Amino acid sequence: MAVLSRSARFILAAALLALSSAPTLAVFGGKPVHDSEPLAKSVAAILYHDGSGAHLCTAVLLGPKLLLTAAHCTEGNRAAIKVIFGTTLHDIGDDRLRTVAAIARAGKTSAGKGKYAYQDPDDLALVVLGSPAPSGSRPTGSAPSPAAVTIAGYGATSELRNPNDAGQRRLGFDGILRTVSVPIAGADSVLLVGNQGQGTGACTGDSGAPAFADGHLVGILVGVSSPRASNDYCRGTAWFANLGRWRDWIETTARDLGQPLN
């Protein structure tokens, strides 16, 4: 189990604090997830750093030590990536914190050619934890493409703050896991396209967030977008990688990583 030194705890806390002033984060317009709900046992936050600072993502548990997330959420120094379990990102004890032992990213396919980064269907990665997830955590399974999905992510409320100097609005970050339903406006074997035009959905920092239907994992958020005229670019379209086409890769890679799926 990961044990943080006092200096490491300070760095982690500072990184989370920095996110409070960052652009829109996580699920907006949703409801908090309670500790007793299944989602609380199968979703984790990923905090990583790159040259532009600290970034937050969401991941879903597939096995005791195996997570699935967006590949771009695994950039930077692997040793510096932190995985946090629980329904909040406050008062993080060693029991909720894990390090990363290995990462396997999906390869690029012809389906991803010509796609923008926010709709890249190949943006998937498996993450092996340094130690098993907390006791009581529940791995998830997969299901066919749905007409609507339930998503879960960390950090934002639906309250819009005052615009910044560029006229852009930002969502408040409070480090709480939330969930919301998003209708699927279109789907094929590559992507599920969510309609977030009603003011609910996912945003920056929610990359890698799981999409569930009837309790089964069906997609992973790879990006969000909306018309340029919108101050809040997340209230338009959400793009989920359809996991149906990745089932064989996930199973084979998990086995190669020494984390076979049940």
XYZ file of C-alpha atoms in Angstrom:
262
model
C 0.000 0.000 0.000
C 1.274 3.504 -0.846
C 2.511 5.538 2.101
C 2.961 9.274 1.652
C 5.680 11.260 3.358
C 4.776 14.672 4.773
C 6.325 16.414 1.760
C 4.499 14.127 -0.678
C 1.186 14.858 1.066
C 1.871 18.591 0.719
C 2.571 18.212 -3.009
C -0.623 16.189 -3.509
C -2.716 18.700 -1.575
C -1.201 21.599 -3.509
C -1.949 19.898 -6.823
C -5.582 19.359 -5.858
C -5.863 22.958 -4.704
C -4.478 24.151 -8.018
C -7.300 22.341 -9.793
C -9.826 24.591 -8.024
C -8.807 27.478 -10.284
C -8.457 25.385 -13.432
C -11.005 25.332 -16.295
C -14.151 23.237 -16.102
C -13.767 19.877 -14.403
C -15.669 16.618 -14.106
C -19.416 15.952 -14.039
C -21.643 19.037 -13.974
C -25.331 19.177 -13.190
C -25.150 15.795 -11.480
C -25.728 14.478 -7.987
C -23.135 13.383 -5.423
C -22.350 9.670 -5.174
C -22.736 8.243 -1.673
C -20.255 5.808 -0.159
C -22.866 3.033 -0.144
C -23.539 3.174 -3.913
C -21.885 0.677 -6.301
C -20.300 3.523 -8.284
C -18.355 4.569 -5.208
C -16.667 1.166 -5.222
C -15.712 1.060 -8.903
C -14.493 4.568 -9.796
C -11.188 6.271 -8.955
C -9.515 9.608 -9.631
C -6.177 9.922 -11.421
C -3.938 12.903 -10.695
C -0.999 13.416 -13.016
C 1.445 16.166 -13.954
C 2.930 17.326 -17.226
C 4.634 20.475 -18.435
C 1.423 22.515 -18.093
C 0.693 21.554 -14.481
C -1.604 19.218 -12.544
C -4.482 17.411 -14.264
C -7.401 15.361 -13.006
C -8.971 12.344 -14.698
C -11.355 9.549 -13.777
C -10.872 5.779 -14.155
C -12.913 2.620 -13.665
C -11.843 -0.541 -11.858
C -11.743 -3.761 -13.922
C -9.916 -5.950 -11.422
C -8.329 -5.767 -7.957
C -5.274 -3.979 -9.374
C -6.480 -2.987 -12.855
C -7.974 0.323 -14.043
C -9.241 1.494 -17.421
C -8.960 5.175 -18.347
C -8.154 7.509 -21.247
C -4.589 7.111 -22.499
C -3.842 10.825 -22.314
C -4.508 10.614 -18.555
C -1.352 8.504 -18.203
C 1.080 11.046 -19.661
C 4.085 12.310 -17.785
C 6.180 10.524 -15.190
C 4.511 7.242 -14.181
C 6.067 7.418 -10.720
C 4.327 10.748 -10.125
C 0.827 9.535 -11.039
C -1.479 9.103 -8.049
C -4.725 7.092 -7.972
C -7.306 8.106 -5.376
C -10.320 6.014 -4.357
C -13.417 7.299 -2.590
C -16.245 9.777 -3.128
C -14.202 12.893 -2.303
C -10.697 14.175 -2.919
C -10.398 15.616 0.572
C -8.557 14.200 3.603
C -6.805 11.533 1.550
C -5.338 8.840 3.753
C -2.970 6.060 2.746
C -5.890 3.623 2.638
C -7.372 5.491 -0.357
C -4.182 6.207 -2.266
C -2.406 3.959 -4.769
C 0.652 4.244 -6.984
C 0.975 2.984 -10.574
C 3.089 -0.076 -11.358
C 2.529 -0.366 -15.119
C 0.638 1.226 -18.014
C -0.465 -0.288 -21.346
C -1.900 2.058 -23.986
C -4.094 0.915 -26.860
C -2.491 1.084 -30.275
C -3.609 3.462 -32.997
C -6.108 2.095 -35.519
C -7.525 3.292 -38.834
C -10.697 4.348 -36.991
C -8.720 7.118 -35.281
C -7.305 8.662 -38.451
C -8.568 12.184 -39.080
C -10.162 12.439 -35.639
C -9.561 15.370 -33.341
C -8.022 14.617 -29.939
C -11.381 15.099 -28.196
C -12.944 12.329 -30.260
C -10.036 9.912 -30.541
C -11.552 6.392 -30.322
C -8.125 4.889 -29.594
C -7.529 6.966 -26.449
C -7.573 4.051 -23.985
C -5.110 2.726 -21.431
C -4.955 0.016 -18.795
C -3.284 0.947 -15.512
C -1.872 -1.593 -13.053
C -1.875 -0.420 -9.445
C 1.063 -0.899 -7.143
C -1.267 -2.608 -4.647
C -4.906 -3.798 -4.766
C -7.786 -1.337 -4.585
C -9.346 -0.750 -1.151
C -11.326 -3.584 0.377
C -14.888 -3.668 -0.912
C -14.092 -2.224 -4.344
C -16.143 -3.734 -7.171
C -14.785 -4.392 -10.668
C -17.225 -3.825 -13.528
C -18.229 -5.753 -16.663
C -19.230 -4.639 -20.176
C -22.530 -4.525 -22.111
C -23.900 -3.569 -25.573
C -24.295 0.059 -26.716
C -27.230 1.858 -24.992
C -29.630 4.735 -25.736
C -28.410 6.582 -22.619
C -25.524 6.214 -20.206
C -24.788 7.049 -16.600
C -21.419 8.704 -16.152
C -19.395 9.374 -13.013
C -16.579 11.825 -12.369
C -14.869 13.995 -9.797
C -14.939 17.636 -8.973
C -17.349 20.139 -10.542
C -20.708 21.581 -9.647
C -23.230 23.136 -12.045
C -22.651 26.587 -10.570
C -21.080 28.930 -13.129
C -18.589 31.428 -11.752
C -17.985 34.890 -13.168
C -16.344 34.970 -16.611
C -12.590 35.372 -16.779
C -10.829 38.129 -18.772
C -11.476 36.199 -21.992
C -15.202 35.948 -21.265
C -15.006 32.228 -20.519
C -17.011 30.810 -17.643
C -15.669 28.215 -15.225
C -17.233 25.555 -13.065
C -16.456 25.277 -9.381
C -14.316 22.356 -8.224
C -15.008 20.745 -4.878
C -13.481 17.283 -5.203
C -16.741 15.320 -4.918
C -17.608 12.286 -7.064
C -20.840 12.935 -8.996
C -23.017 11.017 -11.413
C -25.483 12.041 -14.118
C -27.388 10.518 -17.042
C -26.461 11.516 -20.602
C -28.613 10.573 -23.638
C -26.751 8.977 -26.550
C -27.477 10.946 -29.717
C -25.554 8.618 -32.004
C -23.528 5.429 -31.852
C -21.480 3.122 -34.012
C -18.885 0.453 -33.327
C -16.244 3.119 -32.655
C -17.838 5.966 -30.667
C -20.854 6.729 -28.503
C -21.923 10.356 -28.908
C -23.575 11.948 -25.878
C -25.875 14.989 -26.017
C -25.003 17.374 -23.174
C -27.049 20.290 -24.495
C -29.489 20.178 -21.577
C -26.889 21.427 -19.098
C -25.724 18.144 -17.611
C -22.775 15.946 -18.458
C -18.984 15.679 -18.305
C -16.184 18.144 -18.904
C -12.426 18.731 -18.748
C -10.876 16.664 -15.997
C -13.436 13.914 -16.519
C -11.431 12.219 -19.263
C -11.401 8.468 -18.755
C -14.720 8.585 -16.906
C -16.785 5.400 -17.243
C -20.147 5.306 -18.994
C -22.543 2.685 -17.624
C -25.809 1.224 -18.915
C -27.867 -1.047 -16.691
C -24.884 -1.310 -14.380
C -22.501 -2.450 -17.117
C -19.506 -0.565 -18.496
C -20.067 0.459 -22.148
C -17.732 3.384 -22.819
C -14.883 5.612 -21.657
C -14.986 9.394 -22.047
C -12.262 10.592 -24.425
C -13.385 14.198 -24.893
C -16.050 16.898 -25.001
C -16.849 19.736 -27.405
C -19.550 22.225 -28.390
C -20.012 25.149 -30.839
C -17.363 27.870 -30.657
C -20.063 30.426 -29.775
C -20.656 28.738 -26.412
C -18.849 30.098 -23.349
C -19.069 26.654 -21.789
C -17.719 24.287 -24.410
C -18.634 21.206 -22.403
C -22.392 21.634 -22.748
C -22.512 20.260 -26.257
C -21.185 16.818 -27.177
C -19.443 14.088 -25.199
C -17.423 11.453 -27.022
C -17.083 7.979 -25.518
C -14.875 5.229 -26.911
C -17.202 2.279 -27.530
C -15.680 -0.551 -25.522
C -17.273 -3.253 -27.653
C -14.425 -3.034 -30.180
C -11.800 -3.110 -27.413
C -13.026 -6.165 -25.510
C -10.414 -8.536 -26.976
C -7.586 -6.030 -26.468
C -8.620 -5.384 -22.864
C -8.822 -9.088 -22.030
C -5.553 -9.984 -23.775
C -3.611 -7.031 -22.400
C -4.929 -7.554 -18.878
C -3.703 -11.147 -19.045
C -0.303 -10.044 -20.376
C -0.039 -7.605 -17.474
C -0.659 -10.416 -15.026
C -4.145 -9.112 -14.194
C -6.540 -11.520 -15.971
C -10.200 -10.576 -15.908
C -12.639 -12.959 -14.225
